[in-house]
Amino acid sequence: MRIGVFVCHCGRNIAGIVDVKTVVDEIAKLKDVVFCTDYIYLCSEPGQKTIQEKIKELNLTHIIVAACSPSLHGITFSRAVEAAGVNPYLFEMVNIREQCSWVHSHNPELATKKAISLIKASLAKLRYSQPLTPIKVPLIQKVLVIGGGIAGIRVALDIAQAGFEVCLVEKSPSLGGRMAQLSETFPTLDCSSCILTPLMVEVARHKKIHLFTYAEVKKVEGIIGNFKVTIEKKPRYVIPEKCTGCGDCVDVCPVVVPNEFDQGLGARKAIYVPFPQAVPLVYTIDFENCLNTEKLIICEQCFKICGPKAIDFLMRPEEIQIEVGAIVVATGYELLPLEALKEYGAGEYEDVITSLDFERLISASGPTGGILRRPSDGRIPKSVVFIQCAGSRSPEQGRPYCSKICCMYTAKHALIYKHLVPDGEVYVFYIDIRAAGKRYEEFVQRVMGDGVLYLRGKVSKVFRHNEKMVVLGVDTLSGKTVEVETDLVVLAPAIIPSKGAQELAKMLKIPVDEFGFFSEIHPKLRPVETTSPGIYLAGAAQSPKDISETVAQASAAASKVLSLLSQKEATLEPIVAYVDKEICKGCGLCRRVCPFKAITIVREDKKRYAKVEPAICQGCGCCMAICEENAINVAGFTYQQLSAQVRALLEDKYEVSKKTAEFRKI
Amino acid sequence: MKMNIGYFPGCTLKATALNFEKSALEVAKILGFQLEELSQWHCCGTVPSLSQDDLLKQISPVRNLIYAQSLGYNKIVTLCSMCYNTLAQSNLFVKENKEKLRKINQFMSEMPDYDGGVEVKHFLSFLKEQITLEKIRESVKTSLSGIKIACYYGCLLLRPKIIGIDDSEQPKILEELMQVLGAEPVYFPYKTECCGAYHTVIKPDIVARRVYRILENAKENKAQIVITSCPLCHFNLTKRQEEIKKIYPDFKGIPVVYFTEIMLQALGENFKCV
């Protein structure tokens, strides 16, 4: 065993506190340490080169790097070590920055002592390390994308254009998502549909994309490279292959209900397409509102008039099984329900609406044909008050986060309102204006200069006074309370994860944050990957995002998928549990605690023992902790390795009693 | 139905809000239960207990809860909004902080330990949950039909949210009660606006301006009478009407009464409330 130890200065980050020279001197004395040195920036190219040269020159077999956090540079060093011919699992990284110099910046002596102690501990662990080889699993060259908004569309197109097959599953009857509901986009004010609908058509036409609209993912099993997915196609009661989208059925349908696409501000029939540019252009009967029931056909107007005979009242939900190698989650967002915003009279007054309602009211294809009318009496509002951060940035309501897009769309709304009603008055209540983005600040400046009155302060109350809405608030710049009488109040409610996100997270075994948004592995370094290999994130399902950011992330997710699919096999970390068949009694405790269901109990030669599926195992170690016989171990983190590490840590502080050591016989 | 309910009056109910107590006791009797005044009680602890970091401030409310506990009540009813707020907040505080409760108990070594088992209820929620609005509707003798009422809540019944008896922004418990009495609760967006509270002591003009807006809003919405449940609000809403007239000479007064007084009228007794 020939161990090399490299201690990094990290500039002054480590060396400013930790006495690296002393560390090197102390470590060099230890058994098996052939070489020990320090270097100013080990992560730099010359730094890595030093390590590689010394490996070759001194024929080092085991390497320790004492530097920053392994989550930052673990991969950097293990690749460098591997390139020099040492198995990367015979490399240990010790964090003497976060764990020593940063936390003990006021006590250099302690920081130095601790650094030595930590390196000794990892040295002890390294003595028992074994070389490991990554696991290879076959990879199905097909991808599932969940969500048919702009994020899902972009991901699907990027992957399909690279020549791989994509299954795109969308819950609602049409592609388009939230973006389809928007009138214009900021900061360029181009029409949202005009840039979205061509992409929707492209998805539908693409030979490599299998489109499942009005469908939901019901079950996901398996692992990276080989996910088995069950998709439920909800019955449209219209045969898609026969429907020509002529719309004859709509004219005769007697049922009128609020249109969800128009935020309930417009109406639709029980047989409908959500909006005229819907893709696929296939009608859907909403059986909740249709007069017919599963047993009784009361009305058959649509059935009678349908030329191509596309209507089928007996249609049943249909389950489809697909197999894919990777999954991208792009389930988007929702707005905080109005009922949660009672201080603004939300849900109480018709003329207090959400920003999404406002989008529909100003949209040329909206329920009012692009003429802004307020919901209560249809009058054109001569003044509008916008209230930002409605429910966002509110720790007391449990949503401390910024919803990010509201400053921009509110500015856009104010501007469009000024175009629609040039003599109208606009007030915007805000906390800060957050317009970080290309041409964003300029856009807000332009709106502010366009006769829109920005008031910095919160609104305390909104109520009706005769025909008007009264907004009570405060202007914190002048320090005065303000009372504004207005025709319409538009809230920018907090953005929350879409319905069903929690269930989907459970199904995919990926984590969500405290607000229900899907979590990435690392916010800076691995922003589109989840902790489950082969599952990626795109768009507002992860956190509030605007269109540009969503599209950028979607393409990033697609490129991650493509780099995965460019290989025939997926490579998995070998840090997985393995069973010692001799010791294992097959009690099944490990099977019960395994969160990934990677363990089964098998019977062989009249003996029962646990068996680990390495491709599913994530190396969490739950099984190892619960096993009473010490029969199951995680490679790279065996009981032997961890005990040695702990004992080395304690050595300096206590004389470890020989009895204890003997008891465990390590 | 015969029920005896532990009743914590508090100081105001024995002084300026005598008619509040009298009417509430009467209402209880008509509805078939009795509010039994705790044989021992003292100051609820009022304002100081609203800050939670100083345990001493919790002593007074907790001591009252100990009285209730040792008298065998597992539930006490209050009329005064402030007493309700103070006792309920303290009660919640000690229930959630066992360690702090232990310290408080230690401090009052000669008293029995409080175990957190007493429930603090305001008379309004007690009526709604225990007696039920249906039962009250059945007990109405003189329907208040045609009387337009503005229901004023103030702050203490609703905030902080954790002890609020109803939605803190859009409460409706008083309106529901008035409806079953046959009265017509009016649209009254100022029902939770601050009355000015203790500013009444040194800055009565601030209170006058605030109360003016509240009462004017009630009148604009066609209210003939304003009801409230808080003795301090009642004081500000009635006594400061004189100051309002000095500032706004056109102001015409409006009667403000406790909700129990108007209940009593509906439940048939000849009780003078205005």
JSON list of C-alpha atoms in Angstrom, two decimals, chain A residues 269-395:
[
{"chain": "A", "resi": 269, "resn": "LYS", "atom": "CA", "xyz": [-70.16, 23.19, -24.46]},
{"chain": "A", "resi": 270, "resn": "ALA", "atom": "CA", "xyz": [-69.97, 19.71, -22.97]},
{"chain": "A", "resi": 271, "resn": "ILE", "atom": "CA", "xyz": [-68.32, 18.61, -26.23]},
{"chain": "A", "resi": 272, "resn": "TYR", "atom": "CA", "xyz": [-65.42, 20.91, -26.86]},
{"chain": "A", "resi": 273, "resn": "VAL", "atom": "CA", "xyz": [-61.86, 21.72, -27.77]},
{"chain": "A", "resi": 274, "resn": "PRO", "atom": "CA", "xyz": [-60.17, 23.90, -25.12]},
{"chain": "A", "resi": 275, "resn": "PHE", "atom": "CA", "xyz": [-59.22, 26.56, -27.67]},
{"chain": "A", "resi": 276, "resn": "PRO", "atom": "CA", "xyz": [-59.37, 26.86, -31.45]},
{"chain": "A", "resi": 277, "resn": "GLN", "atom": "CA", "xyz": [-55.64, 26.17, -32.03]},
{"chain": "A", "resi": 278, "resn": "ALA", "atom": "CA", "xyz": [-55.75, 23.00, -29.91]},
{"chain": "A", "resi": 279, "resn": "VAL", "atom": "CA", "xyz": [-53.44, 20.15, -30.85]},
{"chain": "A", "resi": 280, "resn": "PRO", "atom": "CA", "xyz": [-54.64, 17.54, -31.55]},
{"chain": "A", "resi": 281, "resn": "LEU", "atom": "CA", "xyz": [-57.73, 19.15, -33.00]},
{"chain": "A", "resi": 282, "resn": "VAL", "atom": "CA", "xyz": [-60.00, 16.44, -31.68]},
{"chain": "A", "resi": 283, "resn": "TYR", "atom": "CA", "xyz": [-63.19, 17.06, -29.75]},
{"chain": "A", "resi": 284, "resn": "THR", "atom": "CA", "xyz": [-63.66, 15.76, -26.24]},
{"chain": "A", "resi": 285, "resn": "ILE", "atom": "CA", "xyz": [-66.89, 15.13, -24.37]},
{"chain": "A", "resi": 286, "resn": "ASP", "atom": "CA", "xyz": [-66.63, 16.11, -20.76]},
{"chain": "A", "resi": 287, "resn": "PHE", "atom": "CA", "xyz": [-68.83, 13.40, -19.24]},
{"chain": "A", "resi": 288, "resn": "GLU", "atom": "CA", "xyz": [-69.06, 15.25, -15.93]},
{"chain": "A", "resi": 289, "resn": "ASN", "atom": "CA", "xyz": [-71.28, 17.79, -17.61]},
{"chain": "A", "resi": 290, "resn": "CYS", "atom": "CA", "xyz": [-72.69, 15.79, -20.53]},
{"chain": "A", "resi": 291, "resn": "LEU", "atom": "CA", "xyz": [-76.35, 14.89, -20.05]},
{"chain": "A", "resi": 292, "resn": "ASN", "atom": "CA", "xyz": [-75.59, 11.25, -20.76]},
{"chain": "A", "resi": 293, "resn": "THR", "atom": "CA", "xyz": [-74.48, 8.86, -18.07]},
{"chain": "A", "resi": 294, "resn": "GLU", "atom": "CA", "xyz": [-72.69, 5.58, -18.42]},
{"chain": "A", "resi": 295, "resn": "LYS", "atom": "CA", "xyz": [-76.00, 3.75, -18.32]},
{"chain": "A", "resi": 296, "resn": "LEU", "atom": "CA", "xyz": [-78.46, 6.16, -19.82]},
{"chain": "A", "resi": 297, "resn": "ILE", "atom": "CA", "xyz": [-78.21, 7.97, -23.13]},
{"chain": "A", "resi": 298, "resn": "ILE", "atom": "CA", "xyz": [-80.46, 11.00, -22.78]},
{"chain": "A", "resi": 299, "resn": "CYS", "atom": "CA", "xyz": [-79.14, 13.27, -25.49]},
{"chain": "A", "resi": 300, "resn": "GLU", "atom": "CA", "xyz": [-77.56, 12.19, -28.72]},
{"chain": "A", "resi": 301, "resn": "GLN", "atom": "CA", "xyz": [-77.52, 15.43, -30.66]},
{"chain": "A", "resi": 302, "resn": "CYS", "atom": "CA", "xyz": [-73.77, 15.30, -31.31]},
{"chain": "A", "resi": 303, "resn": "PHE", "atom": "CA", "xyz": [-73.92, 11.62, -32.22]},
{"chain": "A", "resi": 304, "resn": "LYS", "atom": "CA", "xyz": [-76.66, 12.30, -34.80]},
{"chain": "A", "resi": 305, "resn": "ILE", "atom": "CA", "xyz": [-74.99, 15.25, -36.45]},
{"chain": "A", "resi": 306, "resn": "CYS", "atom": "CA", "xyz": [-71.44, 13.88, -36.56]},
{"chain": "A", "resi": 307, "resn": "GLY", "atom": "CA", "xyz": [-70.67, 13.20, -40.25]},
{"chain": "A", "resi": 308, "resn": "PRO", "atom": "CA", "xyz": [-67.67, 10.88, -39.80]},
{"chain": "A", "resi": 309, "resn": "LYS", "atom": "CA", "xyz": [-69.47, 9.02, -36.94]},
{"chain": "A", "resi": 310, "resn": "ALA", "atom": "CA", "xyz": [-66.68, 9.75, -34.53]},
{"chain": "A", "resi": 311, "resn": "ILE", "atom": "CA", "xyz": [-68.74, 9.77, -31.36]},
{"chain": "A", "resi": 312, "resn": "ASP", "atom": "CA", "xyz": [-68.68, 6.76, -29.09]},
{"chain": "A", "resi": 313, "resn": "PHE", "atom": "CA", "xyz": [-70.52, 7.08, -25.78]},
{"chain": "A", "resi": 314, "resn": "LEU", "atom": "CA", "xyz": [-69.29, 3.68, -24.67]},
{"chain": "A", "resi": 315, "resn": "MET", "atom": "CA", "xyz": [-65.61, 4.52, -24.79]},
{"chain": "A", "resi": 316, "resn": "ARG", "atom": "CA", "xyz": [-63.64, 3.23, -21.78]},
{"chain": "A", "resi": 317, "resn": "PRO", "atom": "CA", "xyz": [-60.39, 4.34, -20.21]},
{"chain": "A", "resi": 318, "resn": "GLU", "atom": "CA", "xyz": [-57.49, 2.54, -21.83]},
{"chain": "A", "resi": 319, "resn": "GLU", "atom": "CA", "xyz": [-54.19, 1.53, -20.26]},
{"chain": "A", "resi": 320, "resn": "ILE", "atom": "CA", "xyz": [-51.00, 1.47, -22.27]},
{"chain": "A", "resi": 321, "resn": "GLN", "atom": "CA", "xyz": [-47.63, 0.06, -21.21]},
{"chain": "A", "resi": 322, "resn": "ILE", "atom": "CA", "xyz": [-44.46, 1.61, -22.52]},
{"chain": "A", "resi": 323, "resn": "GLU", "atom": "CA", "xyz": [-40.79, 1.09, -21.77]},
{"chain": "A", "resi": 324, "resn": "VAL", "atom": "CA", "xyz": [-38.40, 4.00, -21.71]},
{"chain": "A", "resi": 325, "resn": "GLY", "atom": "CA", "xyz": [-34.81, 4.66, -20.77]},
{"chain": "A", "resi": 326, "resn": "ALA", "atom": "CA", "xyz": [-35.28, 8.12, -19.28]},
{"chain": "A", "resi": 327, "resn": "ILE", "atom": "CA", "xyz": [-38.06, 10.39, -17.97]},
{"chain": "A", "resi": 328, "resn": "VAL", "atom": "CA", "xyz": [-38.41, 14.17, -18.04]},
{"chain": "A", "resi": 329, "resn": "VAL", "atom": "CA", "xyz": [-40.87, 15.80, -15.63]},
{"chain": "A", "resi": 330, "resn": "ALA", "atom": "CA", "xyz": [-42.37, 19.05, -16.94]},
{"chain": "A", "resi": 331, "resn": "THR", "atom": "CA", "xyz": [-45.65, 19.36, -15.09]},
{"chain": "A", "resi": 332, "resn": "GLY", "atom": "CA", "xyz": [-45.69, 23.13, -14.73]},
{"chain": "A", "resi": 333, "resn": "TYR", "atom": "CA", "xyz": [-47.42, 25.27, -12.13]},
{"chain": "A", "resi": 334, "resn": "GLU", "atom": "CA", "xyz": [-50.65, 26.62, -10.81]},
{"chain": "A", "resi": 335, "resn": "LEU", "atom": "CA", "xyz": [-51.66, 29.85, -9.14]},
{"chain": "A", "resi": 336, "resn": "LEU", "atom": "CA", "xyz": [-52.50, 30.01, -5.46]},
{"chain": "A", "resi": 337, "resn": "PRO", "atom": "CA", "xyz": [-56.29, 29.67, -5.19]},
{"chain": "A", "resi": 338, "resn": "LEU", "atom": "CA", "xyz": [-58.14, 32.93, -4.59]},
{"chain": "A", "resi": 339, "resn": "GLU", "atom": "CA", "xyz": [-59.68, 31.58, -1.37]},
{"chain": "A", "resi": 340, "resn": "ALA", "atom": "CA", "xyz": [-56.24, 31.83, 0.24]},
{"chain": "A", "resi": 341, "resn": "LEU", "atom": "CA", "xyz": [-56.09, 35.59, -0.39]},
{"chain": "A", "resi": 342, "resn": "LYS", "atom": "CA", "xyz": [-59.05, 36.86, 1.57]},
{"chain": "A", "resi": 343, "resn": "GLU", "atom": "CA", "xyz": [-57.38, 40.10, 2.63]},
{"chain": "A", "resi": 344, "resn": "TYR", "atom": "CA", "xyz": [-57.64, 41.21, -0.98]},
{"chain": "A", "resi": 345, "resn": "GLY", "atom": "CA", "xyz": [-61.31, 40.28, -1.14]},
{"chain": "A", "resi": 346, "resn": "ALA", "atom": "CA", "xyz": [-60.32, 37.44, -3.45]},
{"chain": "A", "resi": 347, "resn": "GLY", "atom": "CA", "xyz": [-63.16, 35.03, -4.00]},
{"chain": "A", "resi": 348, "resn": "GLU", "atom": "CA", "xyz": [-65.46, 37.61, -2.44]},
{"chain": "A", "resi": 349, "resn": "TYR", "atom": "CA", "xyz": [-65.73, 40.11, -5.29]},
{"chain": "A", "resi": 350, "resn": "GLU", "atom": "CA", "xyz": [-66.02, 39.34, -8.98]},
{"chain": "A", "resi": 351, "resn": "ASP", "atom": "CA", "xyz": [-63.83, 42.31, -9.82]},
{"chain": "A", "resi": 352, "resn": "VAL", "atom": "CA", "xyz": [-60.84, 40.96, -7.92]},
{"chain": "A", "resi": 353, "resn": "ILE", "atom": "CA", "xyz": [-59.22, 38.64, -10.45]},
{"chain": "A", "resi": 354, "resn": "THR", "atom": "CA", "xyz": [-55.92, 36.84, -10.98]},
{"chain": "A", "resi": 355, "resn": "SER", "atom": "CA", "xyz": [-53.25, 37.73, -13.48]},
{"chain": "A", "resi": 356, "resn": "LEU", "atom": "CA", "xyz": [-54.17, 34.66, -15.51]},
{"chain": "A", "resi": 357, "resn": "ASP", "atom": "CA", "xyz": [-57.80, 35.83, -15.64]},
{"chain": "A", "resi": 358, "resn": "PHE", "atom": "CA", "xyz": [-56.47, 39.16, -16.87]},
{"chain": "A", "resi": 359, "resn": "GLU", "atom": "CA", "xyz": [-54.43, 37.42, -19.58]},
{"chain": "A", "resi": 360, "resn": "ARG", "atom": "CA", "xyz": [-57.61, 35.86, -20.92]},
{"chain": "A", "resi": 361, "resn": "LEU", "atom": "CA", "xyz": [-59.51, 39.16, -20.74]},
{"chain": "A", "resi": 362, "resn": "ILE", "atom": "CA", "xyz": [-56.87, 40.98, -22.81]},
{"chain": "A", "resi": 363, "resn": "SER", "atom": "CA", "xyz": [-56.26, 38.11, -25.20]},
{"chain": "A", "resi": 364, "resn": "ALA", "atom": "CA", "xyz": [-57.52, 38.61, -28.74]},
{"chain": "A", "resi": 365, "resn": "SER", "atom": "CA", "xyz": [-58.81, 35.02, -28.63]},
{"chain": "A", "resi": 366, "resn": "GLY", "atom": "CA", "xyz": [-60.19, 35.39, -25.11]},
{"chain": "A", "resi": 367, "resn": "PRO", "atom": "CA", "xyz": [-63.80, 35.34, -23.95]},
{"chain": "A", "resi": 368, "resn": "THR", "atom": "CA", "xyz": [-64.26, 39.06, -24.62]},
{"chain": "A", "resi": 369, "resn": "GLY", "atom": "CA", "xyz": [-62.49, 39.07, -27.97]},
{"chain": "A", "resi": 370, "resn": "GLY", "atom": "CA", "xyz": [-59.64, 41.18, -26.64]},
{"chain": "A", "resi": 371, "resn": "ILE", "atom": "CA", "xyz": [-61.82, 43.98, -25.31]},
{"chain": "A", "resi": 372, "resn": "LEU", "atom": "CA", "xyz": [-61.07, 44.30, -21.63]},
{"chain": "A", "resi": 373, "resn": "ARG", "atom": "CA", "xyz": [-64.31, 44.02, -19.68]},
{"chain": "A", "resi": 374, "resn": "ARG", "atom": "CA", "xyz": [-64.61, 43.58, -15.96]},
{"chain": "A", "resi": 375, "resn": "PRO", "atom": "CA", "xyz": [-66.40, 40.42, -14.82]},
{"chain": "A", "resi": 376, "resn": "SER", "atom": "CA", "xyz": [-69.13, 41.99, -12.64]},
{"chain": "A", "resi": 377, "resn": "ASP", "atom": "CA", "xyz": [-70.92, 44.20, -15.18]},
{"chain": "A", "resi": 378, "resn": "GLY", "atom": "CA", "xyz": [-68.94, 43.94, -18.42]},
{"chain": "A", "resi": 379, "resn": "ARG", "atom": "CA", "xyz": [-67.92, 47.60, -18.31]},
{"chain": "A", "resi": 380, "resn": "ILE", "atom": "CA", "xyz": [-64.51, 48.61, -19.62]},
{"chain": "A", "resi": 381, "resn": "PRO", "atom": "CA", "xyz": [-62.50, 49.42, -16.47]},
{"chain": "A", "resi": 382, "resn": "LYS", "atom": "CA", "xyz": [-61.30, 53.00, -16.44]},
{"chain": "A", "resi": 383, "resn": "SER", "atom": "CA", "xyz": [-58.73, 52.15, -13.82]},
{"chain": "A", "resi": 384, "resn": "VAL", "atom": "CA", "xyz": [-56.92, 49.03, -12.67]},
{"chain": "A", "resi": 385, "resn": "VAL", "atom": "CA", "xyz": [-54.95, 48.27, -9.52]},
{"chain": "A", "resi": 386, "resn": "PHE", "atom": "CA", "xyz": [-52.35, 45.52, -9.74]},
{"chain": "A", "resi": 387, "resn": "ILE", "atom": "CA", "xyz": [-51.24, 43.88, -6.49]},
{"chain": "A", "resi": 388, "resn": "GLN", "atom": "CA", "xyz": [-47.99, 41.95, -6.67]},
{"chain": "A", "resi": 389, "resn": "CYS", "atom": "CA", "xyz": [-46.67, 39.31, -4.27]},
{"chain": "A", "resi": 390, "resn": "ALA", "atom": "CA", "xyz": [-50.19, 38.13, -3.39]},
{"chain": "A", "resi": 391, "resn": "GLY", "atom": "CA", "xyz": [-49.24, 35.20, -1.17]},
{"chain": "A", "resi": 392, "resn": "SER", "atom": "CA", "xyz": [-45.60, 35.14, -2.31]},
{"chain": "A", "resi": 393, "resn": "ARG", "atom": "CA", "xyz": [-42.71, 36.36, -0.17]},
{"chain": "A", "resi": 394, "resn": "SER", "atom": "CA", "xyz": [-44.91, 35.68, 2.79]},
{"chain": "A", "resi": 395, "resn": "PRO", "atom": "CA", "xyz": [-43.21, 33.54, 5.45]}
]
